[in-house]
PDB file of C-alpha atoms and ligand atoms in Angstrom:
ATOM      1  CA  MET A   7      84.074 101.696  87.627  1.00 91.00           C
ATOM      2  CA  THR A   8      80.418 101.916  87.089  1.00 95.00           C
ATOM      3  CA  SER A   9      79.076 105.423  87.427  1.00 98.00           C
ATOM      4  CA  ILE A  10      75.510 106.419  88.118  1.00 98.00           C
ATOM      5  CA  LEU A  11      73.820 109.821  88.150  1.00 98.00           C
ATOM      6  CA  ILE A  12      71.170 110.470  90.795  1.00 98.00           C
ATOM      7  CA  LEU A  13      69.039 113.116  89.273  1.00 98.00           C
ATOM      8  CA  ASN A  14      66.314 114.886  91.287  1.00 98.00           C
ATOM      9  CA  GLY A  15      63.782 117.340  89.884  1.00 98.00           C
ATOM     10  CA  PRO A  16      61.644 120.282  91.302  1.00 98.00           C
ATOM     11  CA  ASN A  17      60.928 120.705  94.858  1.00 97.00           C
ATOM     12  CA  LEU A  18      62.884 117.689  95.916  1.00 98.00           C
ATOM     13  CA  ASN A  19      65.453 120.044  97.484  1.00 98.00           C
ATOM     14  CA  LEU A  20      62.759 120.755 100.117  1.00 95.00           C
ATOM     15  CA  LEU A  21      62.462 117.191 101.318  1.00 97.00           C
ATOM     16  CA  GLY A  22      62.302 116.806 104.984  1.00 92.00           C
ATOM     17  CA  THR A  23      59.981 119.786 105.416  1.00 90.00           C
ATOM     18  CA  ARG A  24      57.924 119.393 102.272  1.00 90.00           C
ATOM     19  CA  GLN A  25      54.529 117.592 102.958  1.00 90.00           C
ATOM     20  CA  PRO A  26      56.132 115.105 105.310  1.00 92.00           C
ATOM     21  CA  GLU A  27      52.889 113.151 105.585  1.00 90.00           C
ATOM     22  CA  VAL A  28      53.409 112.329 101.881  1.00 90.00           C
ATOM     23  CA  TYR A  29      57.256 112.287 101.465  1.00 92.00           C
ATOM     24  CA  GLY A  30      58.568 111.656 104.980  1.00 90.00           C
ATOM     25  CA  THR A  31      61.083 113.609 107.114  1.00 92.00           C
ATOM     26  CA  THR A  32      64.247 112.396 105.210  1.00 95.00           C
ATOM     27  CA  THR A  33      66.003 115.170 103.567  1.00 97.00           C
ATOM     28  CA  LEU A  34      67.733 115.184 100.095  1.00 98.00           C
ATOM     29  CA  THR A  35      71.056 115.152 101.941  1.00 98.00           C
ATOM     30  CA  ASP A  36      70.028 112.200 104.109  1.00 97.00           C
ATOM     31  CA  ILE A  37      69.057 110.411 100.916  1.00 98.00           C
ATOM     32  CA  GLU A  38      72.448 111.280  99.201  1.00 98.00           C
ATOM     33  CA  ASN A  39      74.248 109.857 102.239  1.00 97.00           C
ATOM     34  CA  LEU A  40      72.024 106.721 102.189  1.00 97.00           C
ATOM     35  CA  CYS A  41      72.903 106.241  98.492  1.00 98.00           C
ATOM     36  CA  THR A  42      76.588 106.829  99.008  1.00 97.00           C
ATOM     37  CA  ALA A  43      76.725 104.239 101.726  1.00 96.00           C
ATOM     38  CA  HIS A  44      74.866 101.798  99.479  1.00 96.00           C
ATOM     39  CA  ALA A  45      77.000 102.608  96.408  1.00 95.00           C
ATOM     40  CA  ASN A  46      80.246 101.824  98.496  1.00 93.00           C
ATOM     41  CA  LYS A  47      78.865  98.205  99.058  1.00 89.00           C
ATOM     42  CA  HIS A  48      78.483  97.827  95.321  1.00 85.00           C
ATOM     43  CA  ASN A  49      81.805  99.577  94.559  1.00 91.00           C
ATOM     44  CA  ILE A  50      80.177 102.047  92.240  1.00 96.00           C
ATOM     45  CA  GLU A  51      80.492 105.803  91.862  1.00 97.00           C
ATOM     46  CA  LEU A  52      77.523 108.157  92.157  1.00 98.00           C
ATOM     47  CA  LYS A  53      77.129 111.736  91.171  1.00 98.00           C
ATOM     48  CA  PHE A  54      74.099 113.852  92.513  1.00 98.00           C
ATOM     49  CA  PHE A  55      72.380 116.659  90.862  1.00 98.00           C
ATOM     50  CA  GLN A  56      69.146 118.357  91.818  1.00 98.00           C
ATOM     51  CA  SER A  57      67.365 121.189  89.882  1.00 98.00           C
ATOM     52  CA  ASN A  58      63.985 122.958  89.867  1.00 98.00           C
ATOM     53  CA  HIS A  59      64.509 123.859  86.302  1.00 98.00           C
ATOM     54  CA  GLU A  60      63.479 121.533  83.434  1.00 98.00           C
ATOM     55  CA  GLY A  61      66.293 122.809  81.125  1.00 98.00           C
ATOM     56  CA  ALA A  62      68.851 122.072  83.732  1.00 98.00           C
ATOM     57  CA  LEU A  63      67.634 118.550  84.090  1.00 98.00           C
ATOM     58  CA  ILE A  64      67.656 118.075  80.295  1.00 98.00           C
ATOM     59  CA  ASP A  65      71.202 119.386  80.170  1.00 98.00           C
ATOM     60  CA  ALA A  66      72.283 116.987  83.079  1.00 98.00           C
ATOM     61  CA  ILE A  67      70.791 114.028  80.931  1.00 98.00           C
ATOM     62  CA  HIS A  68      72.776 115.147  77.827  1.00 98.00           C
ATOM     63  CA  ASP A  69      75.901 115.582  79.825  1.00 98.00           C
ATOM     64  CA  ALA A  70      75.524 112.102  81.341  1.00 98.00           C
ATOM     65  CA  ARG A  71      76.392 110.627  77.917  1.00 96.00           C
ATOM     66  CA  GLY A  72      79.886 109.320  78.022  1.00 92.00           C
ATOM     67  CA  THR A  73      80.234 110.241  81.748  1.00 96.00           C
ATOM     68  CA  HIS A  74      77.802 107.867  83.375  1.00 98.00           C
ATOM     69  CA  ASP A  75      76.407 104.419  82.707  1.00 98.00           C
ATOM     70  CA  GLY A  76      72.981 105.230  83.737  1.00 98.00           C
ATOM     71  CA  ILE A  77      70.564 107.432  85.609  1.00 98.00           C
ATOM     72  CA  VAL A  78      68.235 107.128  88.633  1.00 98.00           C
ATOM     73  CA  LEU A  79      65.674 109.816  87.938  1.00 98.00           C
ATOM     74  CA  ASN A  80      63.078 111.303  90.262  1.00 98.00           C
ATOM     75  CA  ALA A  81      61.662 113.963  87.896  1.00 98.00           C
ATOM     76  CA  GLY A  82      59.154 115.143  90.428  1.00 98.00           C
ATOM     77  CA  ALA A  83      56.058 116.947  88.795  1.00 98.00           C
ATOM     78  CA  TYR A  84      57.814 117.106  85.526  1.00 98.00           C
ATOM     79  CA  THR A  85      57.226 113.230  85.256  1.00 98.00           C
ATOM     80  CA  HIS A  86      53.659 114.019  84.565  1.00 98.00           C
ATOM     81  CA  THR A  87      54.155 116.905  82.054  1.00 98.00           C
ATOM     82  CA  SER A  88      57.535 116.791  80.265  1.00 98.00           C
ATOM     83  CA  VAL A  89      57.800 115.498  76.740  1.00 98.00           C
ATOM     84  CA  ALA A  90      61.099 117.327  76.689  1.00 98.00           C
ATOM     85  CA  LEU A  91      62.462 115.152  79.460  1.00 98.00           C
ATOM     86  CA  MET A  92      61.153 111.968  77.842  1.00 98.00           C
ATOM     87  CA  ASP A  93      62.953 113.095  74.464  1.00 98.00           C
ATOM     88  CA  ALA A  94      66.085 113.804  76.362  1.00 98.00           C
ATOM     89  CA  ILE A  95      66.203 110.250  77.780  1.00 98.00           C
ATOM     90  CA  SER A  96      65.484 108.756  74.362  1.00 97.00           C
ATOM     91  CA  SER A  97      68.205 110.875  72.800  1.00 97.00           C
ATOM     92  CA  ALA A  98      70.764 110.073  75.533  1.00 95.00           C
ATOM     93  CA  ALA A  99      70.278 106.379  74.928  1.00 90.00           C
ATOM     94  CA  LEU A 100      71.312 105.683  78.716  1.00 97.00           C
ATOM     95  CA  PRO A 101      69.335 103.306  80.891  1.00 98.00           C
ATOM     96  CA  VAL A 102      67.094 105.294  83.411  1.00 98.00           C
ATOM     97  CA  ILE A 103      65.365 103.929  86.495  1.00 98.00           C
ATOM     98  CA  GLU A 104      62.335 106.156  87.188  1.00 98.00           C
ATOM     99  CA  LEU A 105      61.825 106.693  90.845  1.00 98.00           C
ATOM    100  CA  HIS A 106      59.247 108.222  93.140  1.00 98.00           C
ATOM    101  CA  LEU A 107      59.086 108.347  96.828  1.00 97.00           C
ATOM    102  CA  SER A 108      55.367 108.139  96.959  1.00 97.00           C
ATOM    103  CA  ASN A 109      53.121 105.620  95.252  1.00 98.00           C
ATOM    104  CA  ILE A 110      52.080 107.870  92.293  1.00 98.00           C
ATOM    105  CA  HIS A 111      49.518 105.258  91.237  1.00 98.00           C
ATOM    106  CA  ALA A 112      47.681 105.607  94.588  1.00 97.00           C
ATOM    107  CA  ARG A 113      47.370 109.398  94.436  1.00 97.00           C
ATOM    108  CA  GLU A 114      45.651 111.938  92.195  1.00 97.00           C
ATOM    109  CA  GLU A 115      44.793 110.866  88.774  1.00 98.00           C
ATOM    110  CA  PHE A 116      47.091 113.310  87.199  1.00 97.00           C
ATOM    111  CA  ARG A 117      49.978 111.662  88.754  1.00 98.00           C
ATOM    112  CA  HIS A 118      49.166 108.217  87.144  1.00 98.00           C
ATOM    113  CA  LYS A 119      50.494 109.402  83.935  1.00 98.00           C
ATOM    114  CA  SER A 120      54.288 109.346  83.330  1.00 98.00           C
ATOM    115  CA  PHE A 121      56.149 110.758  80.377  1.00 98.00           C
ATOM    116  CA  ILE A 122      59.283 108.956  81.869  1.00 98.00           C
ATOM    117  CA  ALA A 123      57.889 105.365  82.095  1.00 98.00           C
ATOM    118  CA  PRO A 124      57.860 104.590  78.293  1.00 98.00           C
ATOM    119  CA  VAL A 125      61.434 105.410  78.067  1.00 98.00           C
ATOM    120  CA  ALA A 126      62.681 104.018  81.408  1.00 98.00           C
ATOM    121  CA  VAL A 127      64.055 100.538  82.151  1.00 98.00           C
ATOM    122  CA  GLY A 128      61.426 100.449  84.851  1.00 98.00           C
ATOM    123  CA  GLN A 129      59.674 102.382  87.740  1.00 98.00           C
ATOM    124  CA  ILE A 130      60.138 102.129  91.390  1.00 98.00           C
ATOM    125  CA  CYS A 131      57.652 104.113  93.544  1.00 98.00           C
ATOM    126  CA  GLY A 132      55.989 104.008  96.993  1.00 97.00           C
ATOM    127  CA  PHE A 133      59.047 102.958  99.025  1.00 97.00           C
ATOM    128  CA  GLY A 134      60.195 106.341 100.351  1.00 96.00           C
ATOM    129  CA  ALA A 135      63.852 107.023 100.563  1.00 96.00           C
ATOM    130  CA  HIS A 136      64.556 103.200 100.484  1.00 96.00           C
ATOM    131  CA  GLY A 137      63.414 103.360  96.781  1.00 98.00           C
ATOM    132  CA  TYR A 138      66.761 105.084  95.914  1.00 98.00           C
ATOM    133  CA  GLU A 139      68.676 101.963  97.098  1.00 98.00           C
ATOM    134  CA  LEU A 140      66.250  99.745  95.232  1.00 98.00           C
ATOM    135  CA  ALA A 141      66.775 101.825  92.067  1.00 98.00           C
ATOM    136  CA  ILE A 142      70.581 101.566  92.352  1.00 98.00           C
ATOM    137  CA  ASP A 143      70.307  97.833  92.740  1.00 97.00           C
ATOM    138  CA  ALA A 144      67.989  97.672  89.786  1.00 98.00           C
ATOM    139  CA  LEU A 145      70.278  99.729  87.591  1.00 98.00           C
ATOM    140  CA  VAL A 146      73.502  97.869  88.543  1.00 96.00           C
ATOM    141  CA  ARG A 147      71.718  94.559  87.784  1.00 96.00           C
ATOM    142  CA  HIS A 148      70.372  96.016  84.394  1.00 97.00           C
ATOM    143  CA  LEU A 149      74.045  97.059  83.675  1.00 97.00           C
ATOM    144  CA  GLY A 150      75.181  93.532  84.375  1.00 92.00           C
TER     145      GLY A 150
HETATM  146  C1  LIG B   4      57.317 112.533  93.245  1.00 90.70           C
HETATM  147  C2  LIG B   4      55.808 112.223  92.978  1.00 90.70           C
HETATM  148  C3  LIG B   4      55.366 113.567  91.999  1.00 90.70           C
HETATM  149  O1  LIG B   4      54.101 113.294  91.567  1.00 90.70           O
HETATM  150  C4  LIG B   4      55.461 114.797  92.682  1.00 90.70           C
HETATM  151  O2  LIG B   4      55.163 115.827  91.729  1.00 90.70           O
HETATM  152  C5  LIG B   4      56.847 115.037  93.284  1.00 90.70           C
HETATM  153  C6  LIG B   4      57.495 113.909  93.910  1.00 90.70           C
HETATM  154  C7  LIG B   4      57.760 111.545  94.317  1.00 90.70           C
HETATM  155  O3  LIG B   4      58.892 111.340  94.601  1.00 90.70           O
HETATM  156  O4  LIG B   4      56.853 110.804  95.071  1.00 90.70           O
HETATM  157  O5  LIG B   4      57.543 116.057  93.300  1.00 90.70           O
HETATM  158  O6  LIG B   4      58.115 112.364  92.151  1.00 90.70           O
END
């Protein structure tokens, strides 16, 4: 069975109360439930992991090798700073869909730069929590 890791980075554990005007009121648990319901339709398996720590996210990417078929990654602010995460994705050689709740291109200029984009299959942003379902669909289709 196809297995996808849904990996969330820093501050995403605070979704629901964190800047609701930007990120909405959906919590990370709500998103996980949404993803699980969606995955059941596709008959695929999901694993969820969130960390505020760059190294833990890198370890999760490494550990995904041989365990999962691909990753949906919302790297939060590390998107805009982390060469180490970019290298981890290249090293793991697993397909990654980059995901953001907000439209990072319509926000501050520092959010326009993504270190994930060059090593991702593609990027989905600006669709809020629904973006996770879109990302799962994109990854399933990519995996064929
Ligand atoms: C985010 C966008 C990032 O710029 C920000 O640092 C986040 C969340 C998003 O989902 O819209 O933490 O990845």
